[in-house]
C-alpha positions as YAML, in Angstrom:
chain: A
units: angstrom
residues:
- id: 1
  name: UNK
  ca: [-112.58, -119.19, -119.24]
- id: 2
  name: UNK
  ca: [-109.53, -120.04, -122.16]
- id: 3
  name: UNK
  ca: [-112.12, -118.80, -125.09]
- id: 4
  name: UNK
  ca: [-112.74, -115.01, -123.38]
- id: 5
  name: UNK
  ca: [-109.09, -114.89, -123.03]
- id: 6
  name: UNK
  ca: [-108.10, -115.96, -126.10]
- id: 7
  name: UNK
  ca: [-111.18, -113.82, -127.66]
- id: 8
  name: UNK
  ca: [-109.73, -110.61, -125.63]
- id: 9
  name: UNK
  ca: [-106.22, -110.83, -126.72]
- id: 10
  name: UNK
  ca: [-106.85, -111.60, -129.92]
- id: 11
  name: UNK
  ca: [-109.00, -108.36, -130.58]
- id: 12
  name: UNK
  ca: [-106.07, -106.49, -129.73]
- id: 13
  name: UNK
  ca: [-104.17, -105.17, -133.13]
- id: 14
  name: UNK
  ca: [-100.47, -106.02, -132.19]
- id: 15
  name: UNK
  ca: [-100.22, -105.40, -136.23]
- id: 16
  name: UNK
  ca: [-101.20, -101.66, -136.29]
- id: 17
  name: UNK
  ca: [-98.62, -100.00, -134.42]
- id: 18
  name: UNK
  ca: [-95.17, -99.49, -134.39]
- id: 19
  name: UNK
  ca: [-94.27, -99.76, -130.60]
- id: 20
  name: UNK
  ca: [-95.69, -102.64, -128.13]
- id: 21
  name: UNK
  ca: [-95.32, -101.71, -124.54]
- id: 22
  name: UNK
  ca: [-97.03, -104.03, -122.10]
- id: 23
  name: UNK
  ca: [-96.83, -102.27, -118.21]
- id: 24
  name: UNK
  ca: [-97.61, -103.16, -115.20]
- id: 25
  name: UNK
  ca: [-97.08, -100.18, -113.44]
- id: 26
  name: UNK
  ca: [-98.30, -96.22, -112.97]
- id: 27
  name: UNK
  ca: [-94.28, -95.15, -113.95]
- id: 28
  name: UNK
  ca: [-94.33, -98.00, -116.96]
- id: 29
  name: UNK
  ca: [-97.78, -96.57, -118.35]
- id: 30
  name: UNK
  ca: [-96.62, -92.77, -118.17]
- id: 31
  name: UNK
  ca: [-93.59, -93.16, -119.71]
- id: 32
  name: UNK
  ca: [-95.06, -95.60, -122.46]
- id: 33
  name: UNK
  ca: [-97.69, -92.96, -123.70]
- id: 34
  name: UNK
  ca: [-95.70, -92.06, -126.67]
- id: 35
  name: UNK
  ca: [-96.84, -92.08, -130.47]
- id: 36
  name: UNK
  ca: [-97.55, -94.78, -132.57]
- id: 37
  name: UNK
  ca: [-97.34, -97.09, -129.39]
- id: 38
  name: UNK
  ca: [-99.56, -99.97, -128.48]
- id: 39
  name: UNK
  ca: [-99.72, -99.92, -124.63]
- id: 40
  name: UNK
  ca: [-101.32, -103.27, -122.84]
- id: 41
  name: UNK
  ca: [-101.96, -103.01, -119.17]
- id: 42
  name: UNK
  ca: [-101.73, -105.93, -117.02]
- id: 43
  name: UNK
  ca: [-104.49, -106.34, -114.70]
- id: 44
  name: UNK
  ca: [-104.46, -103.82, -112.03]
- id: 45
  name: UNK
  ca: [-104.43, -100.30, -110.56]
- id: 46
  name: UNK
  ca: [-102.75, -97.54, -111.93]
- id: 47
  name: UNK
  ca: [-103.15, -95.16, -109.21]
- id: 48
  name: UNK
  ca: [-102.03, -91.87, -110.95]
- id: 49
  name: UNK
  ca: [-102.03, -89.79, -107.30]
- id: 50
  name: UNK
  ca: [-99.80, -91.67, -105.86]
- id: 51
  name: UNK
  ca: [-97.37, -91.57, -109.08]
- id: 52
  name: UNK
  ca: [-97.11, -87.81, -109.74]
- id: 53
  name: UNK
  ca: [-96.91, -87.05, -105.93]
- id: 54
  name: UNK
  ca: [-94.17, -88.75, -105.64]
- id: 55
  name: UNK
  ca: [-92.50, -87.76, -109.07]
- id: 56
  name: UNK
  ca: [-91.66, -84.19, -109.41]
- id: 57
  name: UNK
  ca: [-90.58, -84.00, -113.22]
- id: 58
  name: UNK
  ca: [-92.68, -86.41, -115.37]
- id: 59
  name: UNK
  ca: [-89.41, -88.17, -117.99]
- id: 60
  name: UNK
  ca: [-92.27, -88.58, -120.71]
- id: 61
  name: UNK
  ca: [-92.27, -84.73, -122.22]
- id: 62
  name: UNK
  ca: [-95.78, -85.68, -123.50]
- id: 63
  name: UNK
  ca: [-96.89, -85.89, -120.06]
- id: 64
  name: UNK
  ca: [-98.04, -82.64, -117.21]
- id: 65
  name: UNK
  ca: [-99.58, -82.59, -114.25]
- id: 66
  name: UNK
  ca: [-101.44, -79.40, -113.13]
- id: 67
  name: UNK
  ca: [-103.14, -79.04, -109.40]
- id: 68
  name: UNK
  ca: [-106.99, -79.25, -109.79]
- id: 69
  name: UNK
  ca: [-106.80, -80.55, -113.29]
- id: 70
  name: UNK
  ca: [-104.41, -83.79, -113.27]
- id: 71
  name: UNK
  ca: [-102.74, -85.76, -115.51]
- id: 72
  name: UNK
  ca: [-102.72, -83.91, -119.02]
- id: 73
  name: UNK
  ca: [-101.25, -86.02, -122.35]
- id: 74
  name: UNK
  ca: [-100.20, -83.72, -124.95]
- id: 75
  name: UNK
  ca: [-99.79, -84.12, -128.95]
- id: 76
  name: UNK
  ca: [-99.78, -88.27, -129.09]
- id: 77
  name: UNK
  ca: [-100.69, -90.20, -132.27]
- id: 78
  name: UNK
  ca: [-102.07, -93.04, -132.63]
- id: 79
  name: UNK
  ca: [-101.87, -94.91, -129.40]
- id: 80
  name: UNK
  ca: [-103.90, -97.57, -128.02]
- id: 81
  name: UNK
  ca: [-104.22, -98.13, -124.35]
- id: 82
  name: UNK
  ca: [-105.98, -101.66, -123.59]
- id: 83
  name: UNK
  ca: [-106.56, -104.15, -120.68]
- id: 84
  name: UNK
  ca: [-104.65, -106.95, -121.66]
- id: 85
  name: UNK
  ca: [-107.47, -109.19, -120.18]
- id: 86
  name: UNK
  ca: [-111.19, -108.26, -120.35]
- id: 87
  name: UNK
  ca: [-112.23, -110.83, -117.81]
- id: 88
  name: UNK
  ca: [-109.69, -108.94, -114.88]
- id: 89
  name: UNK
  ca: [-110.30, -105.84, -113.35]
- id: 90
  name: UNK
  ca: [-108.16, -103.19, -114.74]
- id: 91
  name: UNK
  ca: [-108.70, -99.86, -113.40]
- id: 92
  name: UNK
  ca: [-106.70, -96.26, -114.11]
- id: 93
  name: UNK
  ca: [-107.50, -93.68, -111.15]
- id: 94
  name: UNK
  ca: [-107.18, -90.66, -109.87]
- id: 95
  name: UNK
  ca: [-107.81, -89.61, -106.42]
- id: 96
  name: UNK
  ca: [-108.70, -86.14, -105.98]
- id: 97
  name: UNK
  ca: [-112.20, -85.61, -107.40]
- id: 98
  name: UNK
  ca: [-111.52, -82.16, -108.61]
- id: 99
  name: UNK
  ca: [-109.14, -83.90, -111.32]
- id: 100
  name: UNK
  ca: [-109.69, -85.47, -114.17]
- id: 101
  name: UNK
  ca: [-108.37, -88.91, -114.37]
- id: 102
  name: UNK
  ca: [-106.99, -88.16, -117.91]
- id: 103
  name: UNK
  ca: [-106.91, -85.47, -120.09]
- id: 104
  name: UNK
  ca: [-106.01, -85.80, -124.05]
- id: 105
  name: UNK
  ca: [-104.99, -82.51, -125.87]
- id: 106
  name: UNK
  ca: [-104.16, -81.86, -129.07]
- id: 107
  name: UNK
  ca: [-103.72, -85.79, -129.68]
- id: 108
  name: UNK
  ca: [-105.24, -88.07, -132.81]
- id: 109
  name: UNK
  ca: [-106.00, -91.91, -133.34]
- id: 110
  name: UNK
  ca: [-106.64, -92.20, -129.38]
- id: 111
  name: UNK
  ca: [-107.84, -96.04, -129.23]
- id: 112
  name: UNK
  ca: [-108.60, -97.10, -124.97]
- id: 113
  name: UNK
  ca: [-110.16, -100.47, -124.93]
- id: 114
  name: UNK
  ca: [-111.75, -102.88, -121.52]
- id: 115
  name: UNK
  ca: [-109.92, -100.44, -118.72]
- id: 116
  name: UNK
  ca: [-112.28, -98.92, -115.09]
- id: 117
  name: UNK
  ca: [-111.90, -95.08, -114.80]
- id: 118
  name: UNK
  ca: [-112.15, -93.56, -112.28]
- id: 119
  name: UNK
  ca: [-111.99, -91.52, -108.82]
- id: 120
  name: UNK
  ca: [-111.19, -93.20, -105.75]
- id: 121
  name: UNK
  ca: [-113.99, -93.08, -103.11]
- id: 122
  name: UNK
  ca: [-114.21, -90.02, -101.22]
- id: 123
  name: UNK
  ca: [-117.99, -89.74, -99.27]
- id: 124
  name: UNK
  ca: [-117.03, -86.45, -98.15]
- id: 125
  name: UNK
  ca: [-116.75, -84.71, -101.72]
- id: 126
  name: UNK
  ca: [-118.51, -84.70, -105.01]
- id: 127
  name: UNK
  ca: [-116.34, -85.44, -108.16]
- id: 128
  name: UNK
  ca: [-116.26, -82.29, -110.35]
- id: 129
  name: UNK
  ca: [-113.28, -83.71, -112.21]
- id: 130
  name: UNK
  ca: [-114.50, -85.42, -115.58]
- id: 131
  name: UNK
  ca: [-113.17, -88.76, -115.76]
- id: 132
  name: UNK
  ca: [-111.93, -88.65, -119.40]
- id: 133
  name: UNK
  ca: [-112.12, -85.51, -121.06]
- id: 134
  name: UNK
  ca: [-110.64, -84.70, -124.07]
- id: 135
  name: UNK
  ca: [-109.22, -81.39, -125.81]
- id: 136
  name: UNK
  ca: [-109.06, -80.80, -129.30]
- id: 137
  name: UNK
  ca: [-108.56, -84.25, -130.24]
- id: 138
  name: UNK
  ca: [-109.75, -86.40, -132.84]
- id: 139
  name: UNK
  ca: [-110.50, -89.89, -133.85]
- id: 140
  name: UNK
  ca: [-111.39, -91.06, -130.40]
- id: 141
  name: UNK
  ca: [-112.68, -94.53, -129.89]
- id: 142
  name: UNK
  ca: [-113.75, -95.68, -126.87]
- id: 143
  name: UNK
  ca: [-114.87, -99.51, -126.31]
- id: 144
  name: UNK
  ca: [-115.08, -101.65, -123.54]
- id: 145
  name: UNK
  ca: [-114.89, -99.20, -120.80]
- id: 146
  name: UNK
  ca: [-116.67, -99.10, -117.41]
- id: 147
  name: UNK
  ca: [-116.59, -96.35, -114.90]
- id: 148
  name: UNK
  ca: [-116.40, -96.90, -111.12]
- id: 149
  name: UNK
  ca: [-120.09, -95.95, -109.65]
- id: 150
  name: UNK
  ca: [-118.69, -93.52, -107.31]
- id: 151
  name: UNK
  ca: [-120.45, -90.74, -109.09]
- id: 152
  name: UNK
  ca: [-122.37, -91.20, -111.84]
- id: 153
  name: UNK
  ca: [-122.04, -87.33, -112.47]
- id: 154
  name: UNK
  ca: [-118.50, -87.43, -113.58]
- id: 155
  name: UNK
  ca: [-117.99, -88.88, -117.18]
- id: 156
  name: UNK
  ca: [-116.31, -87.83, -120.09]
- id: 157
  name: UNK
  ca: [-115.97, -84.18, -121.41]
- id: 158
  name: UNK
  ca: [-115.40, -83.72, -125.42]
- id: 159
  name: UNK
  ca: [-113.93, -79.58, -126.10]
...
């Protein structure tokens, strides 16, 4: 399918921002979330549990972890975080369901475009982490996203 492809890339704005970052990994996305930064995932899965138990200072000083909450990014502008193709599975997640998968806070001009949130299975608990949820933040725009039908419960949180 050349024309999706071509039609998916082509919607991305290369032009708007400063910084182009394309990653393929957890470590390359983390440290690429950064102001005025486009960020294009190759197809994939970012597993962020397996990242930040591994890591125990995050090099990006935009980026926390906290136990029961997650992954928090802190005071970024204008970033956009796309799939690089629409047509391949491209999923960010986060494994324990009391976490959010991502948290913005106190960020602006948040652009996330054709990417799969969410928790990884777990029959034995109920996700009571939000999947995105974002914290005094403005100038969100969300397109193109699809959330893994674990539960249907946990979905994005605006404070």
């Amino acid at each position: 399918d050349e024309l999706a492809d071509e039609e998916t890339i082509s919607a991305i704005p290369y032009d708007d921002y400063k910084n182009i970052k394309y990653v393929s990994s957890t470590e390359e996305f983390i440290d690429a979330l950064v102001s005025d930064t486009l960020i294009i995932l190759e197809p994939g899965i970012y597993d962020l549990t397996d990242y930040y138990t591994e890591v125990t200072k995050f090099k990006n000083r935009n980026v926390k972890f906290k136990e029961y909450e997650g992954i928090t990014i802190s005071k970024l502008k204008h970033v956009g975080i796309y799939a690089n193709d629409g047509n391949v599975l491209t999923q960010i997640v986060e494994e324990d369901p009391e976490c959010s998968v991502l948290i913005f806070d106190g960020c602006n001009d948040i652009t996330i475009s054709g990417i799969v949130f969410g928790h990884t299975e777990q029959e034995e608990y109920v996700c009571s982490g939000d999947v995105l949820e974002f914290r005094k933040t403005n100038d969100i725009f969300l397109e193109n996203l699809k959330h893994q039908p674990m539960n249907l419960q946990c979905l994005c949180q605006i404070l």
